[in-house]
Amino acid sequence: MSIHNHPKKAKEFVSNDERMHWHDKALWFVREKRDKASKSIPEWEKLREYAQQIKTHTMANLDKYLLEFEENATKRGIKVHFAKDAKEHNEIVYNILKEHQVKKVVKSKSMLTEECHLNPFLEKKGIEVVDTDLGERIVQFRKEPPSHIVLPAIHLKKEDVAKTFHKELGTDENNSDPTYLTRAAREHLRGKFLEADAGITGVNFAIANTGGVVVCTNEGNADMGSSLPKLHIACMGIEKIIPRLQDLSIFTRLLARSATGQPITTYTSHYHGAIENGEMHIVIVDNNRANFLSSNKYKKALNCIRCGACMNTCPVYRRSGGHSYDYVIPGPIGSSLATFRDPKLHKTLSFACSLCGSCSNVCPVKIDLDSQLYNHRQDLYEKNIISTKKRVVMKLSVWVLNSPILFSILGKITRKIVPLIPKKIIYNRFNIWGKQRDIPNMPTKSFKELYKEGSIDVK
Amino acid sequence: MSSKEKILKEIRKNNLAKDMGLPAYINFGIKFENPYKTFCEMIQSVGGDAICIKEESLYDTIKKLYPNENNIASNLEELKEKFLDTNLENDPHNLNTVDLAIVKGEFAVAENGAVWVSNKSNRHRALYFIAQNIILVVKKEDIVNNMHEAYEKIDFDDLTYGVFVSGPSKTADIEQSLVIGAHGPKSGYVIFLE
Ligand code: SF4
């Protein structure tokens, strides 16, 4: 596999200036809704603390809780399977489907099945798989991966959707009214729900002491897909476990508020068994997750509840688009997960970060995202994985930043010289940073100089 | 070694996560002076609506709210005679033609406008989603403040399914424009009985 390259992919996205600003604004709007929702709860910070506490406790006892969950789910007649990796996950799902002679599957949002590439696997075996979340259906039609974990089609304009639906569903090419398009998708997907032989869903939370799973959606697609066909398969990573039913109160209060600013998702469904005369299966997948627990620096990444808040707030994500990350989970959390899993392949991702720390501030389970990305850079440096150019720059910066005298001399020179250099020379082909941006005007004096003069008002 | 054993071994091998106790939520969480009022505000903010009526006028209220719906189904004891009893239906696929479902809500949550429904009195969970419109009927005294109080009321000993429903189904997947009525109901009312 060729090495993924975030700057290169981001460049493609940024080259459409208008769309980049539009994307940036759309996500900032969601971030603002999140702020409003979180501020309406006086105990918000306490909730985050509790969430972190529950997750940490669960991870410390993950083996016990997985066993407890399996035992309780089995008592309810749910069939529980364990899969070491993506391949085994796909095979287990396929075997269940084969046993029931399933030809048509409706699927609801599941980043795990995306991670495992379940769709192409099943399609190759002759099974039709329809993603039923509207955003996911749109990107499925377009043969693209989702670009956001909560808003899979956030990178598309309604005109793009109109074009896609015209081609796939025969709607009016010139009508891009969201209600019109949503109604068309509703009719189309209703047909799919009614004729499906099985429903596959993801899992938001799995409760150890009851043996059931919880799925949160706004559209109701997970429920349509699992309450009509006789067969329901729920797929989850090992980290989705929480100890007790009552702990859900914390997470259901945090999840939707952090994700979209809603007080709760429209549907918070608790599955504790199959429908009448039906069958329910749960596939629990590791696929390199347990490994995180052995790293002090990165273990907290497993606590993620996939709300997407870190993406919505990230200045880099907002301006480079989800596809530039080339990983199933984009944004700050995706960068950390991907780099830990395969540092060589994803070596550019931890640099797609301004270290502003906004992600860690909004994260409802208090994951130290910015520190993780900072640590990754150093690990990559130590493992000698990053490019020579970056290495040289890093070395030089260490040298300069370690010497206050050198730093201030270089600052003085830069402030004097840069305004005199012709633009052509500044924006040479080695200055990647300057490709889509202008260098700011140089101030005449540094902060330090102003401070010493007393020109800065310190209150 | 089975995959299950492999995974457990991998977890135990080097687990650096430090244990810390679980929180207790005694008397925790936001409370409201008038939970009914807060509930109404919350559900309106998510595209639904709530009203409070006397129990005797339930039938008339439904007819007034939805004068043109013909195929009305309900699992409410008190409406059994008047509407289609979906618990008599064997195949949930046949509920596809239901215009309006009137279902029993066990309690409501003020902080987020959600109503808890379960399969205690409802045979087909599909009913909540497949109907074109939905009315959830809850007793007015059954409103809790927040989700902590809510989960204290729930247990799954005899249940296979339960769902918090907050307003009609919706999506904002096309350019963040909110569209009410994705796959599930296109409108939703909560009727509180005094
Ligand atoms: S890392 Fe935190 S903010 Fe980002 S998706 Fe996960 S839970 Fe949400």
XYZ file of C-alpha atoms and ligand atoms in Angstrom:
661
model
C 0.000 0.000 0.000
C 1.344 3.425 -0.823
C 1.985 5.815 2.035
C -0.953 8.098 2.707
C -0.239 11.755 2.296
C -2.424 14.233 4.130
C -0.902 17.456 2.766
C -1.317 16.248 -0.800
C -4.929 15.221 -0.303
C -5.691 18.384 1.639
C -4.300 20.408 -1.227
C -6.920 18.963 -3.536
C -9.631 19.995 -1.100
C -8.244 23.442 -0.444
C -7.872 24.217 -4.149
C -11.620 24.856 -4.260
C -11.558 27.927 -2.083
C -15.283 28.517 -2.013
C -16.086 24.950 -1.015
C -13.420 24.929 1.651
C -14.907 27.985 3.343
C -18.367 26.538 3.034
C -17.210 23.279 4.665
C -15.438 25.196 7.408
C -18.584 27.195 8.152
C -20.906 24.187 8.126
C -18.818 22.432 10.773
C -18.328 25.517 12.867
C -22.096 25.875 12.946
C -22.336 22.369 14.445
C -19.608 23.192 16.931
C -21.548 26.253 18.068
C -24.657 24.167 18.577
C -22.585 21.860 20.738
C -21.431 24.804 22.857
C -24.969 25.975 23.404
C -26.147 22.512 24.406
C -23.274 21.908 26.793
C -23.791 25.260 28.477
C -27.425 24.423 29.157
C -26.316 21.699 31.565
C -24.788 23.107 34.764
C -23.171 19.766 35.634
C -21.541 19.368 32.198
C -17.973 19.181 33.471
C -18.995 16.681 36.110
C -20.555 14.558 33.382
C -17.296 14.577 31.445
C -15.415 13.586 34.557
C -17.816 10.727 35.256
C -17.610 9.589 31.646
C -13.854 9.467 31.830
C -14.029 7.631 35.136
C -16.436 4.996 33.828
C -14.403 4.425 30.696
C -11.113 4.167 32.583
C -12.594 1.754 35.081
C -14.068 -0.330 32.266
C -10.798 -0.503 30.362
C -8.937 -1.572 33.493
C -11.414 -4.447 33.824
C -12.220 -4.997 30.181
C -11.667 -8.760 30.239
C -14.126 -9.190 33.115
C -16.776 -6.956 31.579
C -16.570 -8.678 28.217
C -17.193 -12.002 29.930
C -20.026 -10.574 31.999
C -21.587 -9.123 28.881
C -21.275 -12.389 26.989
C -22.843 -14.324 29.828
C -25.815 -11.996 30.203
C -26.413 -11.647 26.480
C -26.308 -15.411 26.049
C -28.865 -15.815 28.826
C -31.150 -13.637 26.772
C -30.815 -15.893 23.779
C -28.467 -13.565 21.911
C -25.630 -15.363 20.132
C -22.268 -13.774 20.902
C -19.212 -14.153 18.652
C -15.643 -12.941 19.056
C -13.464 -11.884 16.147
C -9.745 -11.257 16.412
C -9.543 -9.146 13.282
C -11.438 -7.666 10.351
C -11.167 -10.822 8.271
C -12.659 -13.006 10.964
C -15.407 -10.442 11.589
C -16.425 -10.526 7.939
C -16.385 -14.299 7.841
C -18.531 -14.623 10.955
C -21.089 -12.193 9.535
C -21.082 -13.967 6.189
C -21.547 -17.381 7.762
C -24.550 -16.226 9.750
C -26.063 -14.713 6.618
C -25.336 -17.834 4.577
C -26.923 -20.065 7.163
C -30.112 -18.018 6.844
C -29.869 -17.827 3.060
C -29.834 -14.085 3.175
C -29.698 -12.267 -0.148
C -30.471 -8.709 0.933
C -29.102 -6.823 3.918
C -29.950 -3.376 5.238
C -27.181 -1.815 7.276
C -27.156 1.102 9.675
C -24.318 3.358 10.519
C -21.393 1.344 11.661
C -17.876 2.663 11.397
C -16.652 -0.774 12.459
C -18.061 -2.513 9.389
C -16.497 0.323 7.343
C -13.183 -0.362 9.086
C -13.490 -4.068 8.247
C -14.587 -3.403 4.645
C -17.615 -5.608 5.145
C -19.638 -4.258 2.196
C -17.263 -5.220 -0.616
C -16.675 -8.578 1.100
C -20.380 -9.419 1.173
C -21.041 -7.994 -2.271
C -18.403 -10.282 -3.704
C -20.331 -13.186 -2.217
C -23.451 -12.047 -4.026
C -25.224 -10.366 -1.122
C -26.810 -6.935 -1.617
C -25.857 -4.513 1.170
C -27.715 -1.227 1.428
C -26.494 1.502 3.790
C -29.607 3.111 5.183
C -28.440 6.224 6.961
C -29.241 8.955 4.430
C -25.720 10.373 4.400
C -24.206 6.928 4.067
C -26.598 5.993 1.280
C -25.527 9.100 -0.612
C -21.829 8.281 -0.345
C -22.528 4.620 -1.081
C -24.223 5.632 -4.352
C -21.193 7.757 -5.153
C -18.787 4.950 -4.235
C -17.028 7.196 -1.740
C -16.220 6.544 1.911
C -17.984 8.728 4.530
C -16.007 11.905 5.244
C -17.215 12.326 8.841
C -18.331 9.787 11.432
C -21.598 11.538 12.340
C -22.191 13.573 9.168
C -21.010 11.175 6.446
C -21.888 13.471 3.518
C -20.892 16.802 5.049
C -18.452 17.384 2.170
C -21.259 17.377 -0.426
C -23.528 20.166 -1.580
C -27.191 19.605 -2.218
C -26.571 19.962 -5.944
C -24.155 17.024 -5.733
C -26.851 14.975 -4.030
C -29.428 16.031 -6.644
C -27.122 14.788 -9.384
C -26.482 11.497 -7.618
C -30.164 10.870 -6.902
C -31.130 11.786 -10.443
C -28.775 9.097 -11.681
C -29.656 6.465 -9.075
C -33.277 7.171 -8.184
C -34.548 9.099 -11.189
C -35.361 12.308 -9.321
C -35.486 15.708 -11.034
C -31.929 16.712 -11.802
C -32.609 20.392 -11.162
C -34.414 19.984 -7.891
C -31.973 20.066 -5.021
C -34.441 20.865 -2.272
C -33.333 18.810 0.776
C -36.914 17.852 1.669
C -37.632 16.657 -1.855
C -34.421 14.609 -1.920
C -34.976 13.178 1.556
C -38.505 12.088 0.627
C -37.163 10.306 -2.443
C -34.608 8.484 -0.312
C -37.337 7.621 2.200
C -39.446 5.896 -0.437
C -36.469 4.091 -1.906
C -35.176 2.883 1.449
C -38.598 1.864 2.735
C -38.681 -0.620 -0.107
C -35.272 -1.907 0.926
C -36.305 -2.285 4.581
C -39.421 -4.205 3.643
C -37.640 -6.682 1.393
C -34.489 -7.203 3.486
C -33.714 -10.638 4.955
C -31.377 -9.283 7.621
C -30.405 -6.066 9.362
C -26.856 -5.216 10.422
C -26.282 -2.399 12.908
C -23.387 -0.915 14.774
C -23.380 -0.492 18.545
C -22.949 2.697 20.540
C -22.884 1.051 23.968
C -22.955 -2.537 25.200
C -24.139 -2.978 28.777
C -22.324 -5.654 30.764
C -24.850 -6.095 33.558
C -27.865 -6.484 31.282
C -26.337 -8.139 28.213
C -27.939 -5.735 25.746
C -26.717 -3.111 23.298
C -27.737 0.468 22.590
C -27.875 2.148 19.186
C -28.478 5.888 18.737
C -29.890 7.354 15.517
C -31.990 10.311 14.441
C -33.487 8.739 11.378
C -34.738 5.516 12.917
C -32.923 3.472 10.311
C -31.301 1.083 12.782
C -34.748 0.208 14.111
C -36.434 -0.137 10.759
C -33.611 -2.445 9.738
C -33.665 -4.589 12.843
C -37.379 -4.794 13.590
C -38.640 -6.036 10.229
C -36.271 -8.828 9.123
C -36.024 -11.846 11.413
C -32.266 -11.641 11.651
C -30.354 -8.863 13.419
C -26.566 -8.795 13.603
C -24.935 -6.090 15.744
C -21.199 -5.503 15.289
C -19.082 -3.798 17.937
C -15.493 -3.141 18.952
C -14.397 -4.460 22.353
C -14.245 -0.895 23.689
C -18.008 -0.311 23.458
C -18.660 -1.982 26.812
C -19.982 -0.060 29.790
C -20.530 -1.722 33.173
C -24.093 -0.886 34.224
C -27.391 0.191 32.717
C -27.372 3.323 34.865
C -24.028 4.428 33.385
C -25.901 5.032 30.165
C -27.392 8.123 31.770
C -23.994 9.784 31.544
C -23.313 8.835 27.948
C -26.779 9.509 26.553
C -26.572 12.967 28.050
C -23.153 13.638 26.529
C -23.297 11.968 23.131
C -25.878 13.912 21.102
C -25.117 17.231 22.768
C -21.465 16.835 21.813
C -22.243 15.526 18.339
C -24.912 17.858 16.967
C -26.086 19.927 19.904
C -29.326 17.961 20.265
C -30.435 17.138 23.815
C -30.580 13.433 22.867
C -30.752 11.492 19.596
C -34.314 10.998 18.337
C -34.036 7.273 18.996
C -31.953 5.662 21.714
C -32.755 1.996 21.219
C -31.952 -0.704 23.734
C -31.781 -4.141 22.124
C -31.998 -6.965 24.620
C -33.115 -9.792 22.392
C -34.495 -10.647 18.984
C -37.927 -9.805 17.606
C -40.632 -12.452 17.842
C -39.415 -15.676 16.207
C -36.237 -13.897 15.211
C -32.561 -14.242 15.965
C -30.045 -11.751 17.285
C -26.265 -12.018 17.014
C -23.516 -9.799 18.395
C -20.028 -9.852 16.924
C -17.333 -8.447 19.238
C -14.195 -7.388 17.400
C -10.664 -6.639 18.547
C -8.876 -5.773 15.284
C -5.892 -4.285 17.089
C -7.793 -2.480 19.820
C -6.504 -4.325 22.905
C -3.049 -3.238 21.879
C -3.831 0.343 22.902
C -4.135 -0.736 26.536
C -0.431 -1.458 26.674
C 0.497 2.129 25.857
C 0.407 4.769 28.540
C 0.554 7.481 25.929
C -2.309 6.307 23.752
C -4.559 4.054 25.848
C -7.136 6.779 26.368
C -7.912 6.780 22.642
C -10.005 3.649 23.315
C -12.408 5.697 25.439
C -13.791 7.484 22.390
C -17.576 7.413 22.027
C -17.473 8.615 18.397
C -19.369 11.853 18.814
C -17.349 13.710 16.194
C -16.975 16.871 18.301
C -13.201 16.878 17.877
C -13.639 16.943 14.097
C -16.158 19.762 14.131
C -13.881 21.947 16.186
C -10.573 21.081 14.492
C -9.293 23.981 12.332
C -7.359 21.539 10.167
C -10.218 19.086 9.613
C -12.632 21.878 8.804
C -10.317 23.141 6.105
C -9.011 19.900 4.696
C -12.074 17.638 4.615
C -12.500 14.121 5.970
C -11.199 12.370 2.871
C -7.775 13.954 3.224
C -7.127 11.733 6.247
C -7.396 8.546 4.229
C -8.549 6.658 7.294
C -11.952 5.379 8.343
C -12.051 7.823 11.287
C -10.809 11.286 10.298
C -9.960 14.301 12.434
C -7.964 14.410 15.664
C -9.088 11.065 17.082
C -8.682 9.351 13.713
C -5.163 10.731 13.372
C -4.171 9.256 16.696
C -5.850 5.887 16.124
C -4.401 5.544 12.637
C -0.875 6.546 13.600
C -0.799 4.120 16.517
C -2.035 1.288 14.327
C 0.294 1.881 11.432
C 2.781 4.712 11.938
C 4.497 4.213 8.590
C 1.326 4.304 6.541
C -0.160 7.293 8.350
C 2.990 9.222 9.186
C 1.651 12.569 7.942
C -1.497 12.586 10.100
C -0.074 13.694 13.436
C 1.269 16.784 11.664
C -2.232 17.668 10.464
C -2.685 19.407 13.784
C -2.069 22.939 14.998
C -1.798 21.781 18.643
C -4.474 24.316 19.527
C -5.997 21.819 21.957
C -9.578 22.596 21.029
C -10.301 18.883 20.434
C -9.321 17.918 23.965
C -11.459 20.721 25.326
C -14.644 19.572 23.641
C -14.106 15.817 24.007
C -16.906 14.507 26.243
C -14.718 11.707 27.613
C -11.681 13.950 28.049
C -9.277 12.214 25.731
C -5.895 13.975 25.660
C -6.003 14.259 21.875
C -3.548 17.086 21.348
C -0.943 15.466 23.620
C -1.370 12.209 21.744
C -0.686 13.888 18.412
C 2.295 15.711 19.890
C 3.638 12.423 21.232
C 3.147 10.711 17.893
C 5.403 13.258 16.207
C 8.187 12.494 18.620
C 7.699 8.755 18.297
C 7.839 9.065 14.533
C 11.012 11.109 14.821
C 12.610 8.590 17.121
C 11.605 5.672 14.938
C 13.068 7.537 12.004
C 9.862 7.383 10.033
C 9.329 11.001 9.007
C 10.744 12.565 5.860
C 14.249 14.020 5.835
C 12.952 17.486 5.086
C 10.742 17.421 8.165
C 13.556 15.951 10.257
C 15.905 18.749 9.306
C 13.272 21.380 10.070
C 12.518 19.755 13.413
C 16.204 19.602 14.315
C 16.724 23.234 13.332
C 13.718 24.349 15.349
C 14.973 22.545 18.428
C 18.296 24.288 18.030
C 16.759 27.728 17.561
C 14.096 27.376 20.228
C 16.634 26.148 22.744
C 18.658 29.332 22.496
C 16.856 32.559 23.457
C 19.649 34.705 22.037
C 19.660 32.949 18.677
C 15.876 33.108 18.613
C 15.734 36.869 19.078
C 18.549 37.545 16.601
C 16.867 35.410 13.947
C 13.562 37.111 14.685
C 15.091 40.538 14.146
C 16.664 39.523 10.875
C 13.456 37.903 9.603
C 11.369 40.975 10.391
C 13.794 43.161 8.461
C 14.497 40.941 5.503
C 11.220 39.237 4.616
C 9.389 42.439 3.544
C 12.260 43.139 1.152
C 12.239 39.776 -0.606
C 10.253 39.607 -3.858
C 7.148 37.409 -3.670
C 8.477 35.076 -6.332
C 11.295 34.019 -4.108
C 9.186 33.592 -0.971
C 6.605 31.419 -2.678
C 9.116 29.076 -4.232
C 8.297 25.434 -4.764
C 9.818 24.407 -1.430
C 7.419 26.583 0.503
C 4.475 24.165 0.641
C 2.914 26.183 3.423
C 2.683 29.219 1.170
C 0.853 27.410 -1.606
C -2.639 28.418 -0.600
C -1.758 31.113 1.892
C -0.072 34.467 2.290
C 2.673 35.137 4.736
C 1.377 37.680 7.263
C 2.798 41.193 7.291
C 5.910 41.407 9.405
C 5.555 43.484 12.571
C 8.294 46.014 13.225
C 8.908 44.854 16.755
C 8.662 41.513 18.510
C 6.361 40.855 21.435
C 9.336 40.805 23.746
C 10.506 44.202 22.598
C 7.036 45.694 22.973
C 6.707 44.141 26.404
C 10.009 45.567 27.567
C 9.058 49.015 26.303
C 5.890 48.796 28.330
C 3.744 49.226 25.218
C 1.733 46.191 26.164
C -0.999 46.658 28.632
C -0.785 43.904 31.203
C -3.842 43.816 33.389
C -6.848 -20.970 21.215
C -10.211 -19.475 20.316
C -10.463 -15.850 19.220
C -12.218 -15.061 22.455
C -9.310 -16.418 24.497
C -6.819 -14.629 22.270
C -8.590 -11.313 22.780
C -8.849 -11.775 26.553
C -5.192 -12.733 26.726
C -4.204 -9.693 24.720
C -6.242 -7.466 27.057
C -4.740 -8.970 30.210
C -1.185 -9.115 28.941
C -0.183 -5.533 29.409
C -3.170 -3.573 30.530
C -1.917 -0.238 31.825
C -5.341 1.271 32.432
C -5.549 2.030 36.140
C -8.660 1.047 37.969
C -10.819 3.682 39.551
C -14.217 3.158 41.102
C -17.510 3.765 39.363
C -19.481 6.920 40.136
C -22.741 6.830 42.082
C -25.442 9.146 40.824
C -27.342 9.791 43.991
C -29.513 12.858 43.585
C -27.344 13.937 40.664
C -28.370 15.995 37.662
C -30.362 19.043 36.648
C -33.852 19.465 38.094
C -36.668 21.678 36.890
C -39.258 23.730 38.681
C -41.877 22.675 36.192
C -40.778 19.492 34.400
C -43.908 19.484 32.237
C -43.144 22.951 30.906
C -39.511 22.041 30.234
C -40.573 18.864 28.459
C -42.875 20.849 26.160
C -40.107 23.318 25.311
C -37.631 20.531 24.627
C -39.899 18.521 22.378
C -40.808 21.597 20.375
C -37.132 22.273 19.848
C -36.741 18.837 18.224
C -39.706 19.083 15.883
C -42.417 17.489 18.015
C -45.199 18.836 20.177
C -46.909 18.018 23.459
C -50.358 18.684 24.854
C -52.105 17.828 28.061
C -55.739 16.685 28.113
C -58.297 14.934 30.292
C -58.306 11.197 29.823
C -61.930 11.138 28.594
C -61.170 13.353 25.619
C -58.353 11.210 24.225
C -60.321 9.842 21.293
C -61.721 13.218 20.272
C -58.312 14.847 20.540
C -56.764 12.251 18.252
C -59.511 12.744 15.718
C -59.021 16.481 15.869
C -55.233 16.260 15.475
C -55.386 13.803 12.608
C -58.771 14.179 10.887
C -57.671 12.630 7.602
C -55.827 9.530 8.713
C -57.774 6.350 8.121
C -55.515 3.537 9.078
C -54.961 4.139 12.771
C -53.368 1.543 15.007
C -52.967 1.442 18.739
C -51.750 -0.788 21.509
C -53.581 1.191 24.186
C -56.048 -0.798 26.213
C -58.569 2.044 26.210
C -58.492 2.475 22.423
C -58.553 -1.178 21.463
C -62.162 -1.160 20.372
C -61.832 1.917 18.221
C -58.650 1.309 16.272
C -56.625 -1.490 14.778
C -55.005 -3.574 17.521
C -51.524 -4.196 16.177
C -50.848 -6.835 18.800
C -53.206 -9.111 16.875
C -51.078 -8.796 13.748
C -48.554 -11.578 13.156
C -46.191 -10.019 10.657
C -44.714 -6.542 11.337
C -44.350 -5.993 7.577
C -48.128 -5.569 7.412
C -47.902 -2.462 9.579
C -46.472 -0.645 6.567
C -49.878 0.839 5.790
C -50.405 2.380 9.226
C -50.984 6.141 8.928
C -50.981 6.850 12.623
C -49.767 4.820 15.582
C -50.960 5.645 19.076
C -48.717 3.992 21.609
C -48.297 3.868 25.318
C -45.332 5.768 26.708
C -44.211 4.674 30.154
C -42.670 7.946 31.257
C -41.196 11.164 29.864
C -37.875 12.934 30.487
C -37.944 16.710 30.883
C -34.316 17.492 30.072
C -34.487 16.167 26.518
C -38.112 15.682 25.532
C -37.799 11.902 25.309
C -40.446 9.295 26.076
C -39.618 5.735 27.097
C -41.507 2.996 25.285
C -40.875 -0.719 25.518
C -42.213 -4.040 24.364
C -44.074 -4.537 27.625
C -47.418 -3.887 25.988
C -46.394 -3.741 22.355
C -45.736 -6.872 20.341
C -44.046 -5.262 17.314
C -41.254 -2.778 17.901
C -41.491 -1.870 14.211
C -44.715 0.009 14.975
C -42.801 2.963 16.445
C -40.901 3.443 13.203
C -43.016 2.193 10.348
C -46.094 4.349 11.032
C -46.299 7.623 9.074
C -47.209 9.556 12.238
C -47.014 8.757 15.918
C -48.710 9.799 19.154
C -47.180 8.779 22.458
C -49.596 8.761 25.371
C -48.121 9.324 28.830
C -49.621 10.046 32.249
C -48.845 13.573 33.318
C -47.492 12.496 36.671
C -44.909 10.312 34.934
C -42.311 12.921 34.043
C -38.800 12.684 35.459
C -36.215 15.459 35.414
C -33.208 13.837 33.828
C -31.675 10.646 32.438
C -30.346 9.524 35.829
C -33.851 9.418 37.209
C -34.965 7.792 33.976
C -32.606 4.833 34.192
C -33.621 4.222 37.769
C -37.069 3.375 36.446
C -35.899 0.979 33.757
C -35.041 -2.654 34.087
C -34.681 -5.271 31.430
C -35.617 -8.365 33.377
C -38.720 -9.022 31.299
C -37.959 -6.869 28.288
C -36.233 -7.538 24.991
C -36.508 -4.005 23.721
C -37.010 -0.420 24.824
C -36.403 2.937 23.198
C -36.295 6.602 24.143
C -38.160 8.513 21.461
C -37.620 12.256 21.221
C -39.769 13.804 18.516
C -40.376 12.562 14.967
C -37.592 10.965 12.932
C -35.305 13.447 11.226
C -32.138 13.959 9.254
C -29.817 16.808 8.372
C -27.545 14.851 6.072
C -28.099 17.111 3.070
C -26.277 20.380 3.684
C -27.236 20.391 7.347
C -30.848 21.300 6.482
C -33.172 19.725 8.970
C -35.816 17.524 7.347
C -38.461 15.999 9.588
C -39.467 12.470 8.647
C -36.504 10.398 7.521
C -37.451 6.701 7.642
C -39.790 6.857 10.577
C -42.782 9.027 11.516
C -43.135 12.415 9.848
C -44.834 13.964 12.839
C -44.954 13.153 16.516
C -47.127 14.252 19.413
C -46.907 13.486 23.051
C -50.293 13.533 24.737
C -50.185 13.771 28.515
C -53.216 12.558 30.390
C -54.228 14.463 33.465
S -12.215 11.691 20.612
Fe -13.690 12.631 21.980
S -14.502 14.341 20.773
Fe -13.469 12.997 19.305
S -15.074 11.634 18.560
Fe -14.112 10.608 20.295
S -15.362 11.155 22.050
Fe -15.870 12.611 20.443
